[in-house]
Short mmCIF file of C-alpha atoms and ligand atoms in Angstrom, two decimals:
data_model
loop_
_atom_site.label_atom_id
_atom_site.label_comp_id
_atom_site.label_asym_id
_atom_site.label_seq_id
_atom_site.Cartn_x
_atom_site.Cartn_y
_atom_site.Cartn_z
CA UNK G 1 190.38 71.90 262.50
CA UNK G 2 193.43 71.05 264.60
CA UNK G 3 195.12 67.81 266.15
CA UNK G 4 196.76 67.11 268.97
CA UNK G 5 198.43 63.93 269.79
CA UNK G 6 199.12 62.45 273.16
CA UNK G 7 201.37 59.77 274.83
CA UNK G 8 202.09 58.25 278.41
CA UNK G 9 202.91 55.21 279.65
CA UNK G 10 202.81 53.93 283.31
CA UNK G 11 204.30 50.40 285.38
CA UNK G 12 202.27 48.38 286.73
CA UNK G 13 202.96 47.74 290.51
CA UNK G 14 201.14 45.26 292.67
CA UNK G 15 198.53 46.65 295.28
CA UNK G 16 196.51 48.68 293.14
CA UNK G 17 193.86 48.41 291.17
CA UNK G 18 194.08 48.63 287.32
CA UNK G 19 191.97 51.80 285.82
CA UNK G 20 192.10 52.47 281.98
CA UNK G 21 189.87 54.35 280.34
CA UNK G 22 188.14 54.81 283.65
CA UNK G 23 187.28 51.43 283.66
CA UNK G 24 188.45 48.89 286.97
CA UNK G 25 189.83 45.96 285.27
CA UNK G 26 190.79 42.94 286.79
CA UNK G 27 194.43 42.00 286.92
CA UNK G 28 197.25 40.78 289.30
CA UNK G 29 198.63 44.24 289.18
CA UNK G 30 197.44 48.00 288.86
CA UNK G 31 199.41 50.97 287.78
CA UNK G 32 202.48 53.25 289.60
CA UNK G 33 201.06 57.06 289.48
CA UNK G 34 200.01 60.12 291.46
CA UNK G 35 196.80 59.82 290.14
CA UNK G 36 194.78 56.73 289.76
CA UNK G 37 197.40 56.05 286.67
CA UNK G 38 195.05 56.20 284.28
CA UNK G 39 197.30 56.06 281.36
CA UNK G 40 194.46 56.11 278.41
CA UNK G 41 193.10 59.10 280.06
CA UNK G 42 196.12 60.36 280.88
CA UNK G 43 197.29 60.38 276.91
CA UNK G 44 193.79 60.96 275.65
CA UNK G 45 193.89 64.97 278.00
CA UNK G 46 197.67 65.73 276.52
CA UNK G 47 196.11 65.37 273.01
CA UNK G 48 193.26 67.31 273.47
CA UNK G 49 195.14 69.87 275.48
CA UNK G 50 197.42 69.70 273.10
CA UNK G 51 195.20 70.31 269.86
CA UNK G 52 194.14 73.56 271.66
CA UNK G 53 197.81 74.56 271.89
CA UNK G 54 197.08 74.59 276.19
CA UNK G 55 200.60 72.84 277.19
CA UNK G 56 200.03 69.34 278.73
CA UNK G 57 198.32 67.64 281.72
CA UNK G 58 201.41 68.03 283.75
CA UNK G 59 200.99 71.80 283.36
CA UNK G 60 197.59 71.68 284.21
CA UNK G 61 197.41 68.99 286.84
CA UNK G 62 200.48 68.75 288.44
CA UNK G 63 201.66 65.77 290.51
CA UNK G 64 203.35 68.14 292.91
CA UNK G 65 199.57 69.48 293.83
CA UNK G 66 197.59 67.09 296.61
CA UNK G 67 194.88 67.90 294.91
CA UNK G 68 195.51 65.74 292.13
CA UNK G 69 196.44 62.73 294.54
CA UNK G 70 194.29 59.35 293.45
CA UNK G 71 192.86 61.64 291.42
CA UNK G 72 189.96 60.12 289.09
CA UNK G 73 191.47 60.82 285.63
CA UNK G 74 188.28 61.05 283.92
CA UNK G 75 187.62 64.01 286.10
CA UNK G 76 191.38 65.58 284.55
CA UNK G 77 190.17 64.71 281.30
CA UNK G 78 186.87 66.48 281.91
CA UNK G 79 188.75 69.26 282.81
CA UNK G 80 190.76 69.28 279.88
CA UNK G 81 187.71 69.85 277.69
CA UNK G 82 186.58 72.55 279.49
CA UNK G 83 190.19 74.09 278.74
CA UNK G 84 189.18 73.62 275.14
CA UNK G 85 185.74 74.94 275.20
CA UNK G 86 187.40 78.17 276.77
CA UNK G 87 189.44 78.68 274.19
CA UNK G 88 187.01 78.05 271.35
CA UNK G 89 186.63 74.57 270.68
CA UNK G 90 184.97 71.44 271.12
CA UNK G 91 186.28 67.88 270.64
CA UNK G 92 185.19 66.40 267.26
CA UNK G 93 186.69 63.21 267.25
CA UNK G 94 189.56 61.04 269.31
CA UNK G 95 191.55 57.93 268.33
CA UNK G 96 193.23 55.63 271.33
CA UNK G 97 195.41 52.65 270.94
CA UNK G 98 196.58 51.38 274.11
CA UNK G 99 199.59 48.88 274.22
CA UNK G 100 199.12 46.22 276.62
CA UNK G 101 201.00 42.62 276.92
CA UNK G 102 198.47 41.26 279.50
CA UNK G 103 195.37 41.53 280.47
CA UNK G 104 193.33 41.38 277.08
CA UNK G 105 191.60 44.84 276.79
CA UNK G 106 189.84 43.97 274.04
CA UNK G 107 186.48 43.32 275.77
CA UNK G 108 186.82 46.54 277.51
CA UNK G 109 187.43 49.10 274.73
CA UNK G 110 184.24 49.88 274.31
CA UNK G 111 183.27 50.40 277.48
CA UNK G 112 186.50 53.08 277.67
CA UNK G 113 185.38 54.83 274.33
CA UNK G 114 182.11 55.82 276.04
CA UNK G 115 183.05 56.71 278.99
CA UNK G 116 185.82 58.96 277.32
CA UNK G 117 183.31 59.83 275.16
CA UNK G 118 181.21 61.42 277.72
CA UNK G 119 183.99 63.05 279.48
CA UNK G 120 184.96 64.89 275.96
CA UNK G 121 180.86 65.47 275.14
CA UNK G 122 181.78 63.15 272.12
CA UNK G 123 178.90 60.97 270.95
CA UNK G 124 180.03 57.30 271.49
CA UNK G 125 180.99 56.63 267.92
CA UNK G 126 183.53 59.60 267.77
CA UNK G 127 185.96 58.23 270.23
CA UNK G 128 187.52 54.74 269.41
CA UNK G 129 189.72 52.91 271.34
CA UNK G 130 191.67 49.73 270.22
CA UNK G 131 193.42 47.52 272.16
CA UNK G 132 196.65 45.98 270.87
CA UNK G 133 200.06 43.77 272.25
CA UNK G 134 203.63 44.61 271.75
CA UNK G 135 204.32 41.25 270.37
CA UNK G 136 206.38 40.21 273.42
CA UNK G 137 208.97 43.02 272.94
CA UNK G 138 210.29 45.67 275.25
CA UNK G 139 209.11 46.60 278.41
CA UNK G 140 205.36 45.78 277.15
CA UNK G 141 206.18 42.97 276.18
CA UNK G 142 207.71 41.67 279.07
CA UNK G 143 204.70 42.89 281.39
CA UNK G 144 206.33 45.92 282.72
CA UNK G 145 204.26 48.39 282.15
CA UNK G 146 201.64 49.63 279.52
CA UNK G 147 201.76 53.04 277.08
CA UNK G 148 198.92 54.82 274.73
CA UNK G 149 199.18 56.55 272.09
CA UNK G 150 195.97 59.17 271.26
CA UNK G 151 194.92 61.40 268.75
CA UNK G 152 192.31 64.38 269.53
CA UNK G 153 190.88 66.74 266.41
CA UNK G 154 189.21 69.64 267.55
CA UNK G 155 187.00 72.00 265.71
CA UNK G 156 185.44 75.61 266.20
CA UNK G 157 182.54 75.75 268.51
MG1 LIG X 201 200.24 59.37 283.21
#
């Protein structure tokens, strides 16, 4: 078995839509990235590249390349497995927490664990996400921006 662990965190701008976990979600402001600033997808791919020891999704995907403009970050994550499976391995299980003052993401966690899920070929229940504040503090807190943490276990195919 091996573990990777993953973390990024993006601001939110206005003029854009918010996408997390490949889910649109409705909010006064979206996210300031190259790609569709998918930030749980974004954190979910380094831990999975990194449980395969295959550097990070900068390395793979990088934001200097136009082909990764607006890119859909499910698709990078998609990717990312297929890194994996070349090397040996398959996803067995991944572990989100995304860190969020505003909106509530609650009600849309599970609705990002399956479509992460299917991205990784996961079954539904071996990808969780959670949804938590930052208790007001920091940059979270104040509504700057959002991060997510992720953990990735892979196993021999
Ligand atoms: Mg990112």
């Amino acid at each position: 078995m091996r573990v990777g662990i993953g973390y990024d965190s993006h601001r939110f701008v206005a003029g854009r839509p918010l996408v997390l976990g490949g889910q649109r979600i409705p909010h006064s402001h979206g996210l300031a990235g190259h790609s569709d600033a998918d930030a749980v997808a974004h954190a979910l791919t380094d831990a999975v590249l990194g449980a395969a020891g295959a550097g990070d999704i900068g390395r793979h995907f990088p934001d200097t390349d136009p082909r990764w403009t607006d890119a859909d970050s499910l698709d990078l994550l998609r990717r990312a497995a297929a890194v994996v499976a070349e090397r040996g391995y398959r996803v067995a299980q991944a572990d989100v927490t995304v860190i969020a003052e505003r909106p509530k993401l609650a009600a849309h966690a599970d609705a990002m664990a399956a479509a992460l899920a299917d991205c990784l070929g996961c079954a539904a229940g071996d990808v969780s996400v959670k949804a938590k504040t930052n208790e007001g503090m920091g940059f979270i807190g104040r509504g700057e921006g959002v991060a997510v943490i992720a953990v990735a276990t892979l196993e021999a195919r």
